Amino acid sequence: FANDPLNLLAVDGQSNQDKEAGSADLWLPPDKGFRCAYVARQVAVKAKWGLSVTASERSAMVDVLVKCPDQVVPAS
């Protein structure tokens, strides 16, 4: 799934290094205005590829998405 366009985002080098392989409970974009779209995309990628979600990660995702109820999860 590493080359799936749904999973790829163009970011600056520092953001890429800061995120590493961190999930929503470990890292969120510094731009708070992008967090809803970012987490929605994570949900779509995990659903598409059948990836697991820890309880901590799920809680972090819910915390973000509850603030943006109109956010659409991208189609996979």
mmCIF file with all atom_site columns, C-alpha atoms in Angstrom:
data_model
loop_
_atom_site.group_PDB
_atom_site.id
_atom_site.type_symbol
_atom_site.label_atom_id
_atom_site.label_alt_id
_atom_site.label_comp_id
_atom_site.label_asym_id
_atom_site.label_entity_id
_atom_site.label_seq_id
_atom_site.pdbx_PDB_ins_code
_atom_site.Cartn_x
_atom_site.Cartn_y
_atom_site.Cartn_z
_atom_site.occupancy
_atom_site.B_iso_or_equiv
_atom_site.pdbx_formal_charge
_atom_site.auth_seq_id
_atom_site.auth_comp_id
_atom_site.auth_asym_id
_atom_site.auth_atom_id
_atom_site.pdbx_PDB_model_num
ATOM 1  C CA . PHE A 1 1  ? 0.000   0.000  0.000  1.00 0.00 ? 1  PHE A CA 1
ATOM 2  C CA . ALA A 1 2  ? 3.029   2.305  0.228  1.00 0.00 ? 2  ALA A CA 1
ATOM 3  C CA . ASN A 1 3  ? 2.563   3.437  -3.381 1.00 0.00 ? 3  ASN A CA 1
ATOM 4  C CA . ASP A 1 4  ? -1.221  3.776  -3.211 1.00 0.00 ? 4  ASP A CA 1
ATOM 5  C CA . PRO A 1 5  ? -2.087  7.380  -4.200 1.00 0.00 ? 5  PRO A CA 1
ATOM 6  C CA . LEU A 1 6  ? -4.616  7.440  -1.356 1.00 0.00 ? 6  LEU A CA 1
ATOM 7  C CA . ASN A 1 7  ? -1.735  6.879  1.051  1.00 0.00 ? 7  ASN A CA 1
ATOM 8  C CA . LEU A 1 8  ? 0.660   9.418  -0.475 1.00 0.00 ? 8  LEU A CA 1
ATOM 9  C CA . LEU A 1 9  ? 0.810   13.094 0.473  1.00 0.00 ? 9  LEU A CA 1
ATOM 10 C CA . ALA A 1 10 ? 3.375   15.647 -0.618 1.00 0.00 ? 10 ALA A CA 1
ATOM 11 C CA . VAL A 1 11 ? 4.894   17.226 2.488  1.00 0.00 ? 11 VAL A CA 1
ATOM 12 C CA . ASP A 1 12 ? 8.072   19.037 3.394  1.00 0.00 ? 12 ASP A CA 1
ATOM 13 C CA . GLY A 1 13 ? 11.034  17.005 4.578  1.00 0.00 ? 13 GLY A CA 1
ATOM 14 C CA . GLN A 1 14 ? 10.760  18.027 8.222  1.00 0.00 ? 14 GLN A CA 1
ATOM 15 C CA . SER A 1 15 ? 7.098   16.990 8.457  1.00 0.00 ? 15 SER A CA 1
ATOM 16 C CA . ASN A 1 16 ? 7.928   13.668 6.839  1.00 0.00 ? 16 ASN A CA 1
ATOM 17 C CA . GLN A 1 17 ? 10.724  13.083 9.345  1.00 0.00 ? 17 GLN A CA 1
ATOM 18 C CA . ASP A 1 18 ? 8.582   14.145 12.294 1.00 0.00 ? 18 ASP A CA 1
ATOM 19 C CA . LYS A 1 19 ? 5.756   11.801 11.317 1.00 0.00 ? 19 LYS A CA 1
ATOM 20 C CA . GLU A 1 20 ? 7.863   8.766  10.427 1.00 0.00 ? 20 GLU A CA 1
ATOM 21 C CA . ALA A 1 21 ? 5.431   5.838  10.757 1.00 0.00 ? 21 ALA A CA 1
ATOM 22 C CA . GLY A 1 22 ? 3.397   7.485  13.511 1.00 0.00 ? 22 GLY A CA 1
ATOM 23 C CA . SER A 1 23 ? -0.336  6.914  13.598 1.00 0.00 ? 23 SER A CA 1
ATOM 24 C CA . ALA A 1 24 ? -2.940  9.492  14.632 1.00 0.00 ? 24 ALA A CA 1
ATOM 25 C CA . ASP A 1 25 ? -2.286  8.894  18.320 1.00 0.00 ? 25 ASP A CA 1
ATOM 26 C CA . LEU A 1 26 ? 1.403   9.686  17.872 1.00 0.00 ? 26 LEU A CA 1
ATOM 27 C CA . TRP A 1 27 ? 1.421   12.453 15.250 1.00 0.00 ? 27 TRP A CA 1
ATOM 28 C CA . LEU A 1 28 ? -0.988  14.890 13.616 1.00 0.00 ? 28 LEU A CA 1
ATOM 29 C CA . PRO A 1 29 ? -0.215  17.599 11.058 1.00 0.00 ? 29 PRO A CA 1
ATOM 30 C CA . PRO A 1 30 ? 0.917   20.845 12.672 1.00 0.00 ? 30 PRO A CA 1
ATOM 31 C CA . ASP A 1 31 ? -1.660  22.676 10.518 1.00 0.00 ? 31 ASP A CA 1
ATOM 32 C CA . LYS A 1 32 ? -4.814  22.104 12.581 1.00 0.00 ? 32 LYS A CA 1
ATOM 33 C CA . GLY A 1 33 ? -6.946  23.033 9.563  1.00 0.00 ? 33 GLY A CA 1
ATOM 34 C CA . PHE A 1 34 ? -5.708  19.930 7.732  1.00 0.00 ? 34 PHE A CA 1
ATOM 35 C CA . ARG A 1 35 ? -6.174  17.408 10.532 1.00 0.00 ? 35 ARG A CA 1
ATOM 36 C CA . CYS A 1 36 ? -9.735  16.399 9.612  1.00 0.00 ? 36 CYS A CA 1
ATOM 37 C CA . ALA A 1 37 ? -8.813  15.636 6.005  1.00 0.00 ? 37 ALA A CA 1
ATOM 38 C CA . TYR A 1 38 ? -5.632  13.866 7.123  1.00 0.00 ? 38 TYR A CA 1
ATOM 39 C CA . VAL A 1 39 ? -7.391  11.586 9.601  1.00 0.00 ? 39 VAL A CA 1
ATOM 40 C CA . ALA A 1 40 ? -10.233 10.886 7.158  1.00 0.00 ? 40 ALA A CA 1
ATOM 41 C CA . ARG A 1 41 ? -7.623  9.781  4.634  1.00 0.00 ? 41 ARG A CA 1
ATOM 42 C CA . GLN A 1 42 ? -6.024  7.536  7.264  1.00 0.00 ? 42 GLN A CA 1
ATOM 43 C CA . VAL A 1 43 ? -9.403  5.931  7.922  1.00 0.00 ? 43 VAL A CA 1
ATOM 44 C CA . ALA A 1 44 ? -9.855  5.303  4.189  1.00 0.00 ? 44 ALA A CA 1
ATOM 45 C CA . VAL A 1 45 ? -6.389  3.762  3.801  1.00 0.00 ? 45 VAL A CA 1
ATOM 46 C CA . LYS A 1 46 ? -6.841  1.481  6.804  1.00 0.00 ? 46 LYS A CA 1
ATOM 47 C CA . ALA A 1 47 ? -10.255 0.357  5.590  1.00 0.00 ? 47 ALA A CA 1
ATOM 48 C CA . LYS A 1 48 ? -9.049  -0.250 2.035  1.00 0.00 ? 48 LYS A CA 1
ATOM 49 C CA . TRP A 1 49 ? -6.076  -2.338 3.106  1.00 0.00 ? 49 TRP A CA 1
ATOM 50 C CA . GLY A 1 50 ? -7.623  -4.029 6.151  1.00 0.00 ? 50 GLY A CA 1
ATOM 51 C CA . LEU A 1 51 ? -5.083  -2.505 8.510  1.00 0.00 ? 51 LEU A CA 1
ATOM 52 C CA . SER A 1 52 ? -5.540  -2.654 12.250 1.00 0.00 ? 52 SER A CA 1
ATOM 53 C CA . VAL A 1 53 ? -6.389  0.297  14.464 1.00 0.00 ? 53 VAL A CA 1
ATOM 54 C CA . THR A 1 54 ? -5.324  0.338  18.102 1.00 0.00 ? 54 THR A CA 1
ATOM 55 C CA . ALA A 1 55 ? -7.640  1.627  20.799 1.00 0.00 ? 55 ALA A CA 1
ATOM 56 C CA . SER A 1 56 ? -5.385  4.639  21.309 1.00 0.00 ? 56 SER A CA 1
ATOM 57 C CA . GLU A 1 57 ? -5.308  5.383  17.582 1.00 0.00 ? 57 GLU A CA 1
ATOM 58 C CA . ARG A 1 58 ? -9.082  5.038  17.289 1.00 0.00 ? 58 ARG A CA 1
ATOM 59 C CA . SER A 1 59 ? -9.561  7.423  20.198 1.00 0.00 ? 59 SER A CA 1
ATOM 60 C CA . ALA A 1 60 ? -7.272  10.001 18.573 1.00 0.00 ? 60 ALA A CA 1
ATOM 61 C CA . MET A 1 61 ? -9.113  9.656  15.254 1.00 0.00 ? 61 MET A CA 1
ATOM 62 C CA . VAL A 1 62 ? -12.480 10.124 16.934 1.00 0.00 ? 62 VAL A CA 1
ATOM 63 C CA . ASP A 1 63 ? -11.167 13.166 18.826 1.00 0.00 ? 63 ASP A CA 1
ATOM 64 C CA . VAL A 1 64 ? -10.222 14.792 15.518 1.00 0.00 ? 64 VAL A CA 1
ATOM 65 C CA . LEU A 1 65 ? -13.236 13.749 13.446 1.00 0.00 ? 65 LEU A CA 1
ATOM 66 C CA . VAL A 1 66 ? -15.838 14.739 16.049 1.00 0.00 ? 66 VAL A CA 1
ATOM 67 C CA . LYS A 1 67 ? -14.748 18.343 15.405 1.00 0.00 ? 67 LYS A CA 1
ATOM 68 C CA . CYS A 1 68 ? -15.567 18.074 11.692 1.00 0.00 ? 68 CYS A CA 1
ATOM 69 C CA . PRO A 1 69 ? -18.781 16.073 11.247 1.00 0.00 ? 69 PRO A CA 1
ATOM 70 C CA . ASP A 1 70 ? -19.069 17.073 7.577  1.00 0.00 ? 70 ASP A CA 1
ATOM 71 C CA . GLN A 1 71 ? -15.661 15.625 6.695  1.00 0.00 ? 71 GLN A CA 1
ATOM 72 C CA . VAL A 1 72 ? -15.972 13.012 3.979  1.00 0.00 ? 72 VAL A CA 1
ATOM 73 C CA . VAL A 1 73 ? -13.789 9.917  4.018  1.00 0.00 ? 73 VAL A CA 1
ATOM 74 C CA . PRO A 1 74 ? -12.132 9.680  0.579  1.00 0.00 ? 74 PRO A CA 1
ATOM 75 C CA . ALA A 1 75 ? -13.281 6.892  -1.680 1.00 0.00 ? 75 ALA A CA 1
ATOM 76 C CA . SER A 1 76 ? -10.850 4.068  -1.901 1.00 0.00 ? 76 SER A CA 1
#
